[in-house]
């Protein structure tokens, strides 16, 4: 029985989709004006786990992840670069696709771009105004009137008065209330713009997601997610706009992930404390980064250091060492390992506990290897099968164990050949000297049925 923590109710709830066996899910996508950093990777790997696990349980998941391709930050970047807005968004959309494919993220079923949904946004704004929750301000911009939406604050669990005193809301004189937010802004010279009943302009950020979610998933759907920073105001505003327009509940369940931090601070482009996904992948297999992210529960904060990358590779080395040199076998079924793994994942996608079950299973594979190779292999198959629900352990063990090595493989092979020759000649001191040399290079060797094999132990 899958339970998911719902930000709306602040409780773990038994998951029950609107339509049996089908799940509709919307995740806010990237604003494409720069390379994605590993904070983004955290949010989208978390979303990937939700989708993978729901599919693994047999649900048909309709996953929508948008692209924000119009925004102040994009316009600013295009001006700085002396480039077209579309040139900037195209380049960084492509870079995002490359990074996400490396990370083995399941592609969304739909990937709407905000600029392709302007008519839907306009229709939504018209409905909001018709229902008395929107107004045209004296400067011509259209605003949402939060005081006309009694449920405002239902997601972030604050009432309007608290939000006003606590939040650093932008005071703009033309607004009726400081918390009112823009639905449509009139164009400034040189900015991209679209025709609308309120004049040439562009949509506010929040309305994008409401319009795309409603168009692709319907007015009422199952799950909406994103990083915790989006809870207020972005998601609070999405709920207000959507429900003001449709007069019915928007998403049933809201999932928010914790931040990836550097020390006490959120990793972010604006703070400049970011490490891009591509930077990490220059040195490590993408699976190492995925593992690092799964080793913490998605709702907790995760403090990034380069040490945890090293530890994550070491953890995967243990798994792949267990999976190495196993004959073909059918996976064992009905084991406690599988039950414990499912119980962990059913408990709000508790990946750290699920990984600890996989560790025990890897240990069991190694224990069985000595006495019953077929049984070890059958457990190895189970390990791969459960790993698939997390998007890990699908690589060829040989390739993984030799990945990231900085020394030429031919040089390693030559040293191994020289050592074996020394052993043949019973020159033990020379054989040991060569082994030490390999150890210094972080290469571990093993003599076994398959001859002498090696693996890279990481930095
Ligand atoms: P942005 O492109 O900045 O709008 O962010 C896209 C998504 O990445 C949002 O869901 C953010 O919450 C998420 N995100 C950005 N930075 C981080 C971070 N440091 N940790 C976790 N999620 C993040
Ligand atoms: Zn959004």
Short mmCIF file of C-alpha atoms and ligand atoms in Angstrom, two decimals:
data_model
loop_
_atom_site.label_atom_id
_atom_site.label_comp_id
_atom_site.label_asym_id
_atom_site.label_seq_id
_atom_site.Cartn_x
_atom_site.Cartn_y
_atom_site.Cartn_z
CA UNK A 1 0.00 0.00 0.00
CA UNK A 2 1.75 3.12 -1.25
CA UNK A 3 1.68 6.13 1.06
CA UNK A 4 2.79 9.56 -0.11
CA UNK A 5 3.32 12.72 1.93
CA UNK A 6 0.88 15.36 0.72
CA UNK A 7 1.91 18.98 1.31
CA UNK A 8 -1.77 19.98 1.23
CA UNK A 9 -2.66 17.89 4.27
CA UNK A 10 0.87 17.57 5.72
CA UNK A 11 0.39 13.86 6.18
CA UNK A 12 1.35 10.63 4.52
CA UNK A 13 -1.78 9.47 2.71
CA UNK A 14 -2.66 6.17 1.09
CA UNK A 15 -2.35 6.87 -2.62
CA UNK A 16 -5.61 6.53 -4.54
CA UNK A 17 -5.67 7.80 -8.12
CA UNK A 18 -8.77 9.49 -9.57
CA UNK A 19 -9.06 6.75 -12.23
CA UNK A 20 -8.08 3.20 -11.27
CA UNK A 21 -4.57 2.26 -12.42
CA UNK A 22 -3.96 5.61 -14.09
CA UNK A 23 -1.93 8.47 -12.67
CA UNK A 24 -1.78 12.01 -14.02
CA UNK A 25 1.25 13.90 -12.83
CA UNK A 26 2.67 17.38 -13.47
CA UNK A 27 6.15 18.50 -12.49
CA UNK A 28 7.30 22.09 -12.96
CA UNK A 29 10.16 22.14 -15.43
CA UNK A 30 13.30 24.15 -15.90
CA UNK A 31 13.58 27.80 -16.86
CA UNK A 32 15.98 27.37 -19.76
CA UNK A 33 18.63 30.11 -19.67
CA UNK A 34 21.67 28.23 -18.33
CA UNK A 35 23.06 24.73 -17.76
CA UNK A 36 21.25 22.61 -15.19
CA UNK A 37 23.00 22.18 -11.87
CA UNK A 38 22.87 19.21 -9.52
CA UNK A 39 20.11 20.88 -7.47
CA UNK A 40 17.92 20.52 -10.56
CA UNK A 41 19.15 16.94 -10.86
CA UNK A 42 17.92 16.31 -7.33
CA UNK A 43 14.38 17.48 -8.05
CA UNK A 44 14.11 15.61 -11.36
CA UNK A 45 15.69 12.40 -10.08
CA UNK A 46 13.13 12.51 -7.24
CA UNK A 47 10.34 12.93 -9.79
CA UNK A 48 11.88 10.09 -11.80
CA UNK A 49 11.71 7.81 -8.76
CA UNK A 50 8.03 8.63 -8.21
CA UNK A 51 7.26 7.82 -11.85
CA UNK A 52 9.45 4.72 -12.02
CA UNK A 53 8.01 3.30 -8.84
CA UNK A 54 4.40 4.02 -9.84
CA UNK A 55 5.06 2.26 -13.17
CA UNK A 56 6.87 -0.55 -11.40
CA UNK A 57 3.69 -1.04 -9.32
CA UNK A 58 1.74 -1.29 -12.58
CA UNK A 59 0.20 2.20 -12.87
CA UNK A 60 -0.08 3.85 -16.24
CA UNK A 61 1.51 7.25 -15.60
CA UNK A 62 0.91 10.32 -17.75
CA UNK A 63 3.85 12.54 -16.88
CA UNK A 64 3.96 16.19 -17.93
CA UNK A 65 7.06 18.30 -17.35
CA UNK A 66 7.00 21.75 -18.90
CA UNK A 67 9.72 24.01 -20.22
CA UNK A 68 9.61 27.65 -19.13
CA UNK A 69 10.84 29.40 -22.27
CA UNK A 70 9.67 32.92 -21.51
CA UNK A 71 10.68 34.71 -18.33
CA UNK A 72 12.49 37.84 -17.08
CA UNK A 73 15.70 35.85 -16.48
CA UNK A 74 15.69 34.52 -20.04
CA UNK A 75 15.11 37.97 -21.50
CA UNK A 76 17.93 39.37 -19.35
CA UNK A 77 20.32 36.61 -20.45
CA UNK A 78 19.42 37.11 -24.13
CA UNK A 79 20.08 40.87 -23.80
CA UNK A 80 23.42 40.29 -22.06
CA UNK A 81 24.47 37.88 -24.82
CA UNK A 82 23.07 40.04 -27.55
CA UNK A 83 21.08 37.02 -28.69
CA UNK A 84 17.49 36.22 -29.51
CA UNK A 85 15.39 34.81 -26.68
CA UNK A 86 14.67 31.74 -28.83
CA UNK A 87 18.38 31.16 -29.50
CA UNK A 88 19.01 31.07 -25.73
CA UNK A 89 16.08 28.79 -24.95
CA UNK A 90 16.86 26.42 -27.81
CA UNK A 91 20.48 25.99 -26.77
CA UNK A 92 19.75 25.36 -23.10
CA UNK A 93 16.78 23.11 -23.83
CA UNK A 94 19.09 20.93 -25.87
CA UNK A 95 21.72 20.94 -23.11
CA UNK A 96 19.04 20.00 -20.57
CA UNK A 97 17.88 17.10 -22.74
CA UNK A 98 21.45 15.82 -23.01
CA UNK A 99 22.03 16.06 -19.26
CA UNK A 100 18.73 14.43 -18.37
CA UNK A 101 19.30 11.60 -20.84
CA UNK A 102 22.75 10.95 -19.28
CA UNK A 103 21.10 10.76 -15.88
CA UNK A 104 18.72 8.14 -17.26
CA UNK A 105 15.66 10.26 -16.44
CA UNK A 106 12.45 8.86 -17.87
CA UNK A 107 11.32 11.36 -20.51
CA UNK A 108 7.95 13.01 -19.86
CA UNK A 109 4.95 11.93 -21.96
CA UNK A 110 4.44 15.60 -22.75
CA UNK A 111 6.96 18.39 -22.56
CA UNK A 112 4.96 21.56 -23.26
CA UNK A 113 6.72 24.86 -23.87
CA UNK A 114 5.04 27.82 -22.27
CA UNK A 115 5.15 29.94 -25.42
CA UNK A 116 3.02 27.36 -27.26
CA UNK A 117 0.15 27.68 -24.74
CA UNK A 118 -0.54 31.43 -24.79
CA UNK A 119 -4.17 31.02 -26.05
CA UNK A 120 -4.93 28.61 -23.19
CA UNK A 121 -3.42 31.06 -20.70
CA UNK A 122 -5.54 33.89 -22.09
CA UNK A 123 -8.72 31.77 -21.80
CA UNK A 124 -7.84 30.94 -18.20
CA UNK A 125 -7.25 34.59 -17.31
CA UNK A 126 -10.61 35.50 -18.90
CA UNK A 127 -12.33 32.91 -16.71
CA UNK A 128 -10.56 34.19 -13.60
CA UNK A 129 -11.72 37.74 -14.36
CA UNK A 130 -15.27 36.55 -15.17
CA UNK A 131 -15.37 34.75 -11.80
CA UNK A 132 -14.42 37.95 -10.00
CA UNK A 133 -10.88 36.93 -9.00
CA UNK A 134 -8.84 39.01 -11.47
CA UNK A 135 -8.60 42.71 -12.35
CA UNK A 136 -6.89 45.03 -14.77
CA UNK A 137 -4.72 47.42 -12.75
CA UNK A 138 -4.23 51.11 -13.56
CA UNK A 139 -0.93 50.33 -15.35
CA UNK A 140 -2.71 47.90 -17.67
CA UNK A 141 -1.29 44.66 -16.14
CA UNK A 142 -3.75 41.99 -15.08
CA UNK A 143 -3.56 40.77 -11.47
CA UNK A 144 -5.02 37.95 -9.43
CA UNK A 145 -7.04 39.28 -6.50
CA UNK A 146 -6.00 37.03 -3.59
CA UNK A 147 -8.61 38.52 -1.23
CA UNK A 148 -11.31 37.05 -3.49
CA UNK A 149 -9.92 33.54 -3.09
CA UNK A 150 -10.66 32.39 0.46
CA UNK A 151 -8.45 29.30 0.26
CA UNK A 152 -5.31 31.33 -0.46
CA UNK A 153 -2.54 29.86 1.72
CA UNK A 154 -4.00 26.31 1.78
CA UNK A 155 -0.79 24.78 0.46
CA UNK A 156 1.83 26.70 2.40
CA UNK A 157 -0.44 26.57 5.48
CA UNK A 158 -0.48 30.26 6.22
CA UNK A 159 -3.39 32.63 6.22
CA UNK A 160 -3.27 35.77 4.16
CA UNK A 161 -2.46 38.03 7.13
CA UNK A 162 0.52 35.86 8.12
CA UNK A 163 1.76 35.73 4.56
CA UNK A 164 1.57 39.48 4.28
CA UNK A 165 3.59 40.12 7.38
CA UNK A 166 6.05 37.28 6.81
CA UNK A 167 6.68 37.17 3.10
CA UNK A 168 8.85 39.68 1.36
CA UNK A 169 6.13 40.58 -1.05
CA UNK A 170 6.79 43.15 -3.66
CA UNK A 171 4.78 46.29 -2.94
CA UNK A 172 3.47 47.62 -6.19
CA UNK A 173 1.12 50.54 -5.86
CA UNK A 174 -1.25 49.43 -8.57
CA UNK A 175 -2.10 46.20 -6.71
CA UNK A 176 -5.14 45.97 -4.47
CA UNK A 177 -3.17 43.76 -2.07
CA UNK A 178 0.59 43.22 -1.81
CA UNK A 179 0.06 39.46 -2.31
CA UNK A 180 -1.77 39.93 -5.61
CA UNK A 181 0.29 38.49 -8.44
CA UNK A 182 0.52 39.22 -12.11
CA UNK A 183 -1.40 37.12 -14.66
CA UNK A 184 -0.57 39.20 -17.73
CA UNK A 185 2.06 41.92 -18.10
CA UNK A 186 1.99 44.53 -20.80
CA UNK A 187 5.01 44.40 -23.07
CA UNK A 188 7.95 46.73 -22.63
CA UNK A 189 9.69 47.84 -25.82
CA UNK A 190 11.93 45.15 -27.30
CA UNK A 191 10.42 42.29 -25.28
CA UNK A 192 8.71 39.30 -26.87
CA UNK A 193 4.93 39.82 -26.79
CA UNK A 194 1.64 38.28 -27.80
CA UNK A 195 -1.77 39.84 -28.59
CA UNK A 196 -4.38 39.58 -25.86
CA UNK A 197 -7.67 41.21 -24.85
CA UNK A 198 -5.56 43.41 -22.51
CA UNK A 199 -3.11 44.48 -25.17
CA UNK A 200 0.24 43.15 -26.35
CA UNK A 201 2.07 41.48 -23.52
CA UNK A 202 3.24 38.24 -21.98
CA UNK A 203 1.96 35.88 -19.33
CA UNK A 204 3.03 35.85 -15.68
CA UNK A 205 5.06 32.80 -14.68
CA UNK A 206 2.43 31.09 -12.52
CA UNK A 207 -0.35 31.06 -15.12
CA UNK A 208 1.83 29.01 -17.48
CA UNK A 209 1.77 25.89 -15.36
CA UNK A 210 -1.97 26.14 -14.62
CA UNK A 211 -2.75 26.41 -18.33
CA UNK A 212 -0.45 23.59 -19.43
CA UNK A 213 -1.50 21.23 -16.64
CA UNK A 214 -5.21 21.79 -17.31
CA UNK A 215 -4.78 21.42 -21.08
CA UNK A 216 -2.79 18.17 -20.86
CA UNK A 217 -4.11 16.50 -17.70
CA UNK A 218 -7.56 18.03 -17.17
CA UNK A 219 -8.92 20.44 -14.56
CA UNK A 220 -8.62 17.86 -11.80
CA UNK A 221 -5.65 15.51 -11.72
CA UNK A 222 -3.63 13.34 -9.33
CA UNK A 223 -0.18 14.68 -8.49
CA UNK A 224 1.70 17.95 -8.84
CA UNK A 225 5.30 18.32 -7.78
CA UNK A 226 8.47 20.37 -7.70
CA UNK A 227 11.20 21.60 -5.38
CA UNK A 228 10.24 23.09 -2.03
CA UNK A 229 10.95 26.66 -3.15
CA UNK A 230 8.00 26.39 -5.52
CA UNK A 231 5.47 25.76 -2.74
CA UNK A 232 5.07 29.47 -2.15
CA UNK A 233 4.25 31.50 -4.10
CA UNK A 234 4.34 29.47 -7.35
CA UNK A 235 2.20 26.48 -6.39
CA UNK A 236 -0.01 28.45 -4.04
CA UNK A 237 -0.74 30.75 -6.97
CA UNK A 238 -1.29 27.86 -9.37
CA UNK A 239 -3.96 26.49 -7.03
CA UNK A 240 -5.61 29.91 -6.65
CA UNK A 241 -5.72 30.62 -10.38
CA UNK A 242 -6.80 27.16 -11.45
CA UNK A 243 -9.50 26.77 -8.83
CA UNK A 244 -10.76 30.32 -9.34
CA UNK A 245 -11.13 29.56 -13.06
CA UNK A 246 -12.50 26.00 -12.97
CA UNK A 247 -14.34 26.10 -9.62
CA UNK A 248 -13.01 22.66 -8.77
CA UNK A 249 -10.06 21.07 -7.01
CA UNK A 250 -6.83 21.27 -9.03
CA UNK A 251 -4.29 18.55 -8.00
CA UNK A 252 -5.19 16.04 -5.27
CA UNK A 253 -1.67 15.56 -4.01
CA UNK A 254 1.31 17.91 -3.84
CA UNK A 255 4.83 16.55 -3.55
CA UNK A 256 7.74 18.84 -2.66
CA UNK A 257 11.38 17.83 -2.52
CA UNK A 258 14.05 19.26 -0.22
CA UNK A 259 16.98 21.30 -1.45
CA UNK A 260 20.39 20.22 -2.44
CA UNK A 261 22.55 22.60 -0.43
CA UNK A 262 26.09 23.83 -0.27
CA UNK A 263 26.55 24.24 3.46
CA UNK A 264 23.48 26.05 4.72
CA UNK A 265 22.50 27.48 1.36
CA UNK A 266 20.37 26.18 -1.46
CA UNK A 267 22.41 25.53 -4.58
CA UNK A 268 21.19 28.09 -7.08
CA UNK A 269 22.16 29.91 -10.20
CA UNK A 270 21.55 33.28 -8.62
CA UNK A 271 23.83 32.59 -5.61
CA UNK A 272 26.54 31.33 -7.96
CA UNK A 273 27.25 28.34 -5.66
CA UNK A 274 26.37 25.74 -8.23
CA UNK A 275 28.01 22.70 -9.79
CA UNK A 276 26.55 21.76 -13.16
CA UNK A 277 25.48 18.23 -14.01
CA UNK A 278 28.01 18.26 -16.87
CA UNK A 279 30.86 19.17 -14.52
CA UNK A 280 30.15 16.13 -12.37
CA UNK A 281 29.76 13.84 -15.39
CA UNK A 282 33.21 14.79 -16.63
CA UNK A 283 34.61 12.81 -13.70
CA UNK A 284 31.94 10.33 -12.70
CA UNK A 285 29.51 7.89 -14.24
CA UNK A 286 25.99 9.41 -14.20
CA UNK A 287 24.88 6.53 -12.00
CA UNK A 288 27.17 7.83 -9.24
CA UNK A 289 25.30 11.13 -9.17
CA UNK A 290 21.94 9.34 -9.22
CA UNK A 291 23.07 7.13 -6.35
CA UNK A 292 24.21 10.15 -4.32
CA UNK A 293 20.77 11.70 -4.73
CA UNK A 294 18.92 8.50 -3.79
CA UNK A 295 20.97 8.01 -0.66
CA UNK A 296 18.93 10.78 1.04
CA UNK A 297 15.16 10.83 1.37
CA UNK A 298 13.69 13.23 -1.18
CA UNK A 299 12.09 15.48 1.43
CA UNK A 300 15.21 15.94 3.55
CA UNK A 301 17.89 18.53 2.90
CA UNK A 302 20.97 17.14 1.21
CA UNK A 303 24.30 18.85 1.79
CA UNK A 304 26.58 18.31 -1.16
CA UNK A 305 30.33 17.79 -0.86
CA UNK A 306 32.75 16.17 -3.28
CA UNK A 307 33.33 13.49 -0.60
CA UNK A 308 29.82 12.15 -0.99
CA UNK A 309 30.48 11.64 -4.69
CA UNK A 310 33.50 9.51 -3.75
CA UNK A 311 31.43 7.56 -1.21
CA UNK A 312 28.67 7.01 -3.75
CA UNK A 313 31.08 5.52 -6.24
CA UNK A 314 32.42 3.25 -3.50
CA UNK A 315 28.89 2.09 -2.67
CA UNK A 316 28.22 1.28 -6.33
CA UNK A 317 31.57 -0.52 -6.52
CA UNK A 318 30.32 -2.86 -3.79
CA UNK A 319 27.11 -3.52 -5.71
CA UNK A 320 28.82 -4.14 -9.03
CA UNK A 321 31.45 -6.32 -7.40
CA UNK A 322 28.58 -8.51 -6.16
CA UNK A 323 27.06 -8.57 -9.65
CA UNK A 324 30.33 -9.44 -11.37
CA UNK A 325 31.04 -12.91 -12.73
CA UNK A 326 27.62 -14.42 -12.17
CA UNK A 327 26.17 -17.01 -14.56
CA UNK A 328 22.72 -16.54 -16.10
CA UNK A 329 19.89 -17.41 -13.75
CA UNK A 330 16.20 -16.82 -13.06
CA UNK A 331 15.55 -14.24 -10.38
CA UNK A 332 14.49 -15.59 -6.99
CA UNK A 333 10.97 -14.54 -6.05
CA UNK A 334 9.02 -14.10 -2.82
CA UNK A 335 12.01 -13.13 -0.75
CA UNK A 336 12.07 -10.97 2.36
CA UNK A 337 14.45 -8.69 0.47
CA UNK A 338 11.75 -7.87 -2.05
CA UNK A 339 9.13 -7.40 0.66
CA UNK A 340 11.37 -5.06 2.65
CA UNK A 341 12.33 -3.13 -0.45
CA UNK A 342 8.68 -2.61 -1.41
CA UNK A 343 7.76 -1.67 2.15
CA UNK A 344 10.46 1.02 2.13
CA UNK A 345 9.37 2.42 -1.23
CA UNK A 346 5.71 2.27 -0.21
CA UNK A 347 6.60 4.47 2.74
CA UNK A 348 6.77 7.75 0.85
CA UNK A 349 9.54 6.54 -1.50
CA UNK A 350 12.06 5.89 1.26
CA UNK A 351 15.07 5.31 -1.00
CA UNK A 352 17.76 5.29 1.75
CA UNK A 353 16.02 2.38 3.46
CA UNK A 354 15.42 0.69 0.08
CA UNK A 355 19.17 1.00 -0.65
CA UNK A 356 20.04 -0.53 2.70
CA UNK A 357 17.90 -3.55 1.75
CA UNK A 358 19.81 -3.77 -1.54
CA UNK A 359 23.07 -3.72 0.41
CA UNK A 360 21.94 -6.71 2.44
CA UNK A 361 20.97 -8.45 -0.77
CA UNK A 362 24.40 -7.74 -2.31
CA UNK A 363 25.98 -9.16 0.82
CA UNK A 364 23.85 -12.28 0.44
CA UNK A 365 25.00 -12.66 -3.19
CA UNK A 366 28.63 -12.61 -2.02
CA UNK A 367 27.92 -15.04 0.81
CA UNK A 368 26.16 -17.49 -1.54
CA UNK A 369 28.85 -17.22 -4.20
CA UNK A 370 31.17 -19.44 -2.15
CA UNK A 371 28.76 -22.33 -1.80
CA UNK A 372 26.05 -22.09 -4.46
CA UNK A 373 26.87 -20.00 -7.51
CA UNK A 374 23.45 -20.53 -9.13
CA UNK A 375 21.66 -19.28 -6.05
CA UNK A 376 24.06 -16.31 -5.91
CA UNK A 377 23.17 -15.55 -9.52
CA UNK A 378 19.44 -15.82 -8.81
CA UNK A 379 19.86 -13.28 -6.01
CA UNK A 380 21.98 -11.14 -8.32
CA UNK A 381 19.06 -11.07 -10.75
CA UNK A 382 16.79 -9.90 -7.95
CA UNK A 383 19.28 -7.18 -7.13
CA UNK A 384 19.19 -5.93 -10.70
CA UNK A 385 15.41 -6.17 -10.82
CA UNK A 386 14.96 -4.08 -7.66
CA UNK A 387 17.67 -1.69 -8.82
CA UNK A 388 15.64 -1.00 -11.92
CA UNK A 389 12.88 0.56 -9.79
CA UNK A 390 15.52 3.10 -8.72
CA UNK A 391 17.17 3.42 -12.13
CA UNK A 392 20.47 1.90 -10.93
CA UNK A 393 22.51 -1.33 -11.27
CA UNK A 394 21.64 -1.89 -14.93
CA UNK A 395 25.16 -1.39 -16.32
CA UNK A 396 27.67 -4.07 -17.27
CA UNK A 397 29.63 -4.58 -13.99
CA UNK A 398 32.94 -4.68 -15.90
CA UNK A 399 32.28 -1.32 -17.51
CA UNK A 400 31.23 0.29 -14.27
CA UNK A 401 34.12 -1.09 -12.22
CA UNK A 402 36.64 0.17 -14.76
CA UNK A 403 34.98 3.56 -15.24
CA UNK A 404 36.60 6.79 -14.15
CA UNK A 405 40.06 5.27 -14.13
CA UNK A 406 42.72 7.83 -14.92
CA UNK A 407 45.47 5.36 -15.83
CA UNK A 408 45.59 3.77 -19.26
CA UNK A 409 43.92 0.33 -19.17
CA UNK A 410 46.75 -1.10 -21.32
CA UNK A 411 49.26 -0.03 -18.67
CA UNK A 412 47.23 -1.79 -15.98
CA UNK A 413 47.01 -4.95 -18.07
CA UNK A 414 50.77 -4.82 -18.66
CA UNK A 415 51.44 -4.56 -14.91
CA UNK A 416 49.12 -7.50 -14.26
CA UNK A 417 50.91 -9.59 -16.91
CA UNK A 418 54.29 -8.71 -15.38
CA UNK A 419 53.03 -9.67 -11.93
CA UNK A 420 51.73 -13.02 -13.16
CA UNK A 421 55.05 -13.67 -14.84
CA UNK A 422 56.88 -12.88 -11.57
CA UNK A 423 54.56 -15.24 -9.72
CA UNK A 424 55.24 -17.99 -12.24
CA UNK A 425 58.95 -17.50 -11.61
CA UNK A 426 58.21 -17.54 -7.87
CA UNK A 427 59.65 -14.02 -7.62
CA UNK A 428 57.26 -13.11 -4.79
CA UNK A 429 58.90 -9.83 -3.87
CA UNK A 430 58.57 -8.55 -7.43
CA UNK A 431 54.93 -9.76 -7.59
CA UNK A 432 54.17 -7.91 -4.34
CA UNK A 433 55.95 -4.79 -5.54
CA UNK A 434 53.74 -4.71 -8.64
CA UNK A 435 50.62 -5.27 -6.60
CA UNK A 436 51.61 -2.30 -4.38
CA UNK A 437 52.16 -0.20 -7.46
CA UNK A 438 48.64 -1.04 -8.64
CA UNK A 439 47.21 -0.30 -5.19
CA UNK A 440 48.80 3.14 -5.33
CA UNK A 441 46.93 3.70 -8.57
CA UNK A 442 43.70 2.71 -6.76
CA UNK A 443 43.50 -0.51 -8.74
CA UNK A 444 42.39 -3.61 -6.86
CA UNK A 445 43.22 -6.99 -8.36
CA UNK A 446 41.75 -10.36 -7.68
CA UNK A 447 42.98 -13.80 -8.71
CA UNK A 448 40.13 -16.18 -9.41
CA UNK A 449 38.52 -18.61 -11.80
CA UNK A 450 38.48 -15.87 -14.44
CA UNK A 451 42.21 -15.24 -14.18
CA UNK A 452 43.39 -11.98 -12.66
CA UNK A 453 40.77 -9.23 -12.82
CA UNK A 454 40.97 -5.62 -11.79
CA UNK A 455 38.72 -2.78 -10.75
CA UNK A 456 39.21 0.93 -10.10
CA UNK A 457 38.49 1.82 -6.47
CA UNK A 458 37.80 5.49 -7.14
CA UNK A 459 39.59 8.55 -5.79
P1 LIG B 1 14.28 26.61 -11.97
O1 LIG B 1 14.80 26.30 -13.33
O2 LIG B 1 15.20 27.40 -11.13
O3 LIG B 1 12.89 27.18 -12.05
O4 LIG B 1 14.14 25.24 -11.17
C1 LIG B 1 13.55 24.09 -11.69
C2 LIG B 1 13.30 23.10 -10.58
O5 LIG B 1 14.50 22.75 -9.92
C3 LIG B 1 12.34 23.58 -9.49
O6 LIG B 1 11.44 22.54 -9.14
C4 LIG B 1 13.24 23.90 -8.34
O7 LIG B 1 12.60 23.72 -7.09
C5 LIG B 1 14.34 22.86 -8.52
N1 LIG B 1 15.60 23.28 -7.89
C6 LIG B 1 16.35 24.37 -8.18
N2 LIG B 1 17.42 24.44 -7.33
C7 LIG B 1 17.33 23.36 -6.50
C8 LIG B 1 18.13 22.85 -5.42
N3 LIG B 1 19.24 23.47 -5.02
N4 LIG B 1 17.74 21.72 -4.82
C9 LIG B 1 16.63 21.07 -5.22
N5 LIG B 1 15.83 21.49 -6.21
C10 LIG B 1 16.18 22.62 -6.86
ZN1 LIG B 2 5.19 25.44 -12.41
#
